[in-house]
Each structure stands twice: as C-alpha cells, then as structure tokens.
Amino acid sequence: MQYTIQSIATARNNRQMLKDDHCGEIISTIELADHIQEASLKGIEDFSHLEIIFYFDKVSDDQIQYETRHPRNNHDYPEVGIFAQRGKNRPNKLGSTIVALLEVKSRGLIVQGLDAIDGTPILDIKPVMKEFLPKEDVKQPAWSIDLMKAYWA
C-alpha cells in the first residue's frame, strides 16, 4: 500500500547537517504550515513534552537500508537490521523524538532536543502522556547504551 502524507510544520534551528551526537541542547522552532490552523495548538502548553514525528527528506532512496548493518558503521557494534536501530536510512524515512516544550508561539512551538536539521518536514505532533510510556523497565542491548551515551549530551 502507498499513502500520501502532507507535512504539518517545518523544523527551524541552526543545524545544517545531521550529526549523531549532542542533540540535547538544540533549540528548535516548529513552524506550522500555512494550511494548519493556529487553533490546532490550543491546550498544548499544558504538556511538558511532545513527540515529534518527522520525515528524513534528505535521505535519498539509494541510501535506504534493507539489510543488516553495524550501527553508525561501527564494527564494534553487532550487525542488526534497520528496525533494531534508530538510524535515518529507514524504508519510510520516518523519525520520532520526544522533546521538551519550552514555549508556545502563535503559529509555532519552541522545543528542546529535536534531532532534526533545519527545514525538516514535521508530519505530526503528539503530547507525551505518561500512560503511553512503558510501565516496565526498558530493556536494550549494551551496544545501544554505548552508542547513545553522547547523543543527548
């Protein structure tokens, strides 16, 4: 099946190139697209965090990963499939990040911790509710903990 999705906003920040680490301090503005009403943000200020779904529009089709690979091409990490990692070269080019909501503007949001570059199309914005977060401890392999140690630093 094929679907058509229209972006609802655009990320604005000072990141021109995607980098794998140090995303935690990045401040971004999420600017609503012209066809999205300002009223769509009503009540969002009552949430501390948002989940941002975005599109890796700079990833070309020939960069898509279908086989296994070493995360970040680091051979110290095991070969795993694209669905066992959060790399950008995904079949549908979708990214998802939970950000801190700092401020609500008339047609935009100021957020911290969005790991997307300037101009990235935003596909959806969802409030983070603790009831949707895991109730149990999160399990993950040691290589992923090592990979992420500087990601938000």
CSV table of C-alpha atoms in Angstrom, one decimal:
chain,number,residue,atom,x,y,z
A,1,MET,CA,0.0,0.0,0.0
A,2,GLN,CA,1.1,3.5,-0.6
A,3,TYR,CA,0.0,6.6,1.3
A,4,THR,CA,0.4,10.3,0.8
A,5,ILE,CA,1.2,12.5,3.8
A,6,GLN,CA,1.4,16.2,3.8
A,7,SER,CA,3.7,17.9,6.3
A,8,ILE,CA,2.0,20.0,9.0
A,9,ALA,CA,5.0,22.0,10.1
A,10,THR,CA,8.7,22.7,9.5
A,11,ALA,CA,11.6,22.4,11.9
A,12,ARG,CA,13.8,25.6,12.2
A,13,ASN,CA,17.1,25.5,14.0
A,14,ASN,CA,20.8,26.1,13.4
A,15,ARG,CA,21.7,22.6,12.4
A,16,GLN,CA,22.5,22.4,8.7
A,17,MET,CA,23.9,18.8,8.7
A,18,LEU,CA,22.8,15.8,10.6
A,19,LYS,CA,25.2,14.8,13.4
A,20,ASP,CA,24.9,11.8,15.5
A,21,ASP,CA,25.6,13.3,18.9
A,22,HIS,CA,25.0,16.3,21.1
A,23,CYS,CA,21.3,16.9,20.3
A,24,GLY,CA,20.1,17.6,23.8
A,25,GLU,CA,20.7,21.3,23.9
A,26,ILE,CA,19.4,22.1,20.4
A,27,ILE,CA,16.6,24.6,20.5
A,28,SER,CA,14.2,24.4,17.5
A,29,THR,CA,11.1,26.3,16.4
A,30,ILE,CA,8.4,24.2,14.9
A,31,GLU,CA,6.5,26.4,12.5
A,32,LEU,CA,3.0,25.4,11.4
A,33,ALA,CA,2.4,25.1,7.7
A,34,ASP,CA,0.0,27.7,6.2
A,35,HIS,CA,-2.8,25.1,5.8
A,36,ILE,CA,-2.8,24.2,9.5
A,37,GLN,CA,-4.9,26.4,11.8
A,38,GLU,CA,-3.3,28.0,14.8
A,39,ALA,CA,-6.2,26.6,16.9
A,40,SER,CA,-4.6,23.1,16.4
A,41,LEU,CA,-2.1,24.1,19.2
A,42,LYS,CA,-4.8,25.1,21.7
A,43,GLY,CA,-4.1,23.4,25.1
A,44,ILE,CA,-0.6,22.1,24.1
A,45,GLU,CA,1.0,24.4,26.6
A,46,ASP,CA,-0.3,22.2,29.4
A,47,PHE,CA,2.2,19.5,28.4
A,48,SER,CA,5.8,19.4,29.3
A,49,HIS,CA,6.9,17.1,26.4
A,50,LEU,CA,5.9,16.4,22.9
A,51,GLU,CA,6.5,13.6,20.5
A,52,ILE,CA,7.6,14.9,17.1
A,53,ILE,CA,7.2,12.7,14.0
A,54,PHE,CA,9.3,13.9,11.1
A,55,TYR,CA,10.5,13.0,7.6
A,56,PHE,CA,14.1,12.4,6.8
A,57,ASP,CA,13.7,14.3,3.5
A,58,LYS,CA,17.5,14.5,2.8
A,59,VAL,CA,17.9,10.7,2.7
A,60,SER,CA,17.9,9.6,-0.9
A,61,ASP,CA,16.2,6.3,-1.9
A,62,ASP,CA,19.5,4.7,-2.7
A,63,GLN,CA,20.6,5.2,0.9
A,64,ILE,CA,17.7,3.2,2.3
A,65,GLN,CA,18.8,0.2,4.4
A,66,TYR,CA,17.0,-3.1,4.0
A,67,GLU,CA,19.8,-5.5,5.1
A,68,THR,CA,21.7,-5.6,8.3
A,69,ARG,CA,24.5,-3.2,9.2
A,70,HIS,CA,26.7,-2.1,12.0
A,71,PRO,CA,25.0,0.9,13.7
A,72,ARG,CA,27.0,4.1,12.7
A,73,ASN,CA,29.2,1.7,10.6
A,74,ASN,CA,31.0,1.0,13.9
A,75,HIS,CA,32.3,-2.6,13.7
A,76,ASP,CA,32.5,-2.8,17.5
A,77,TYR,CA,28.7,-3.0,17.4
A,78,PRO,CA,26.9,-6.1,16.0
A,79,GLU,CA,25.2,-6.2,12.7
A,80,VAL,CA,21.5,-5.6,13.2
A,81,GLY,CA,18.5,-4.8,11.0
A,82,ILE,CA,17.2,-1.3,10.4
A,83,PHE,CA,14.3,-2.0,12.7
A,84,ALA,CA,16.7,-2.8,15.6
A,85,GLN,CA,18.2,0.7,15.4
A,86,ARG,CA,17.0,4.3,15.0
A,87,GLY,CA,19.1,5.2,12.0
A,88,LYS,CA,17.8,7.7,9.4
A,89,ASN,CA,18.1,5.4,6.4
A,90,ARG,CA,14.8,3.7,7.1
A,91,PRO,CA,12.4,2.4,4.5
A,92,ASN,CA,9.8,5.1,5.1
A,93,LYS,CA,12.3,7.7,6.3
A,94,LEU,CA,10.4,8.5,9.5
A,95,GLY,CA,11.9,9.9,12.6
A,96,SER,CA,10.4,10.3,16.1
A,97,THR,CA,11.7,12.2,19.0
A,98,ILE,CA,10.4,13.3,22.4
A,99,VAL,CA,11.2,16.9,23.0
A,100,ALA,CA,10.7,19.4,25.9
A,101,LEU,CA,8.2,22.1,25.1
A,102,LEU,CA,9.7,25.4,26.1
A,103,GLU,CA,7.2,27.9,24.7
A,104,VAL,CA,4.1,28.2,22.5
A,105,LYS,CA,4.0,30.9,19.9
A,106,SER,CA,1.0,32.0,17.8
A,107,ARG,CA,1.9,29.6,14.9
A,108,GLY,CA,4.7,27.6,16.4
A,109,LEU,CA,6.4,25.8,19.2
A,110,ILE,CA,9.8,26.3,20.8
A,111,VAL,CA,11.2,22.9,21.7
A,112,GLN,CA,14.5,21.5,23.0
A,113,GLY,CA,16.1,18.2,21.9
A,114,LEU,CA,14.8,17.8,18.4
A,115,ASP,CA,17.4,15.8,16.5
A,116,ALA,CA,16.4,17.0,13.1
A,117,ILE,CA,18.1,19.6,10.8
A,118,ASP,CA,16.8,23.0,9.7
A,119,GLY,CA,14.0,22.6,7.2
A,120,THR,CA,12.9,19.1,8.2
A,121,PRO,CA,9.2,18.4,7.4
A,122,ILE,CA,7.2,17.7,10.5
A,123,LEU,CA,4.4,15.1,10.0
A,124,ASP,CA,2.8,15.1,13.4
A,125,ILE,CA,3.0,16.5,16.9
A,126,LYS,CA,1.6,14.5,19.8
A,127,PRO,CA,1.6,15.3,23.5
A,128,VAL,CA,3.5,12.9,25.7
A,129,MET,CA,1.4,11.3,28.3
A,130,LYS,CA,3.0,9.1,30.9
A,131,GLU,CA,0.3,6.5,30.4
A,132,PHE,CA,1.7,5.8,26.9
A,133,LEU,CA,5.2,5.3,28.2
A,134,PRO,CA,6.4,1.8,29.2
A,135,LYS,CA,5.3,0.7,32.7
A,136,GLU,CA,8.2,-1.8,32.9
A,137,ASP,CA,11.9,-1.2,32.8
A,138,VAL,CA,13.1,-0.7,29.3
A,139,LYS,CA,15.4,-3.4,28.0
A,140,GLN,CA,18.1,-2.7,25.4
A,141,PRO,CA,21.4,-4.2,24.4
A,142,ALA,CA,24.8,-2.9,25.7
A,143,TRP,CA,25.9,-1.6,22.3
A,144,SER,CA,22.9,0.7,22.1
A,145,ILE,CA,23.6,2.2,25.5
A,146,ASP,CA,27.2,2.8,24.4
A,147,LEU,CA,26.0,4.4,21.1
A,148,MET,CA,23.7,6.8,22.9
A,149,LYS,CA,26.0,7.9,25.7
A,150,ALA,CA,26.8,11.2,23.9
A,151,TYR,CA,23.7,11.6,21.8
A,152,TRP,CA,21.8,13.9,24.2
A,153,ALA,CA,25.0,15.3,25.8
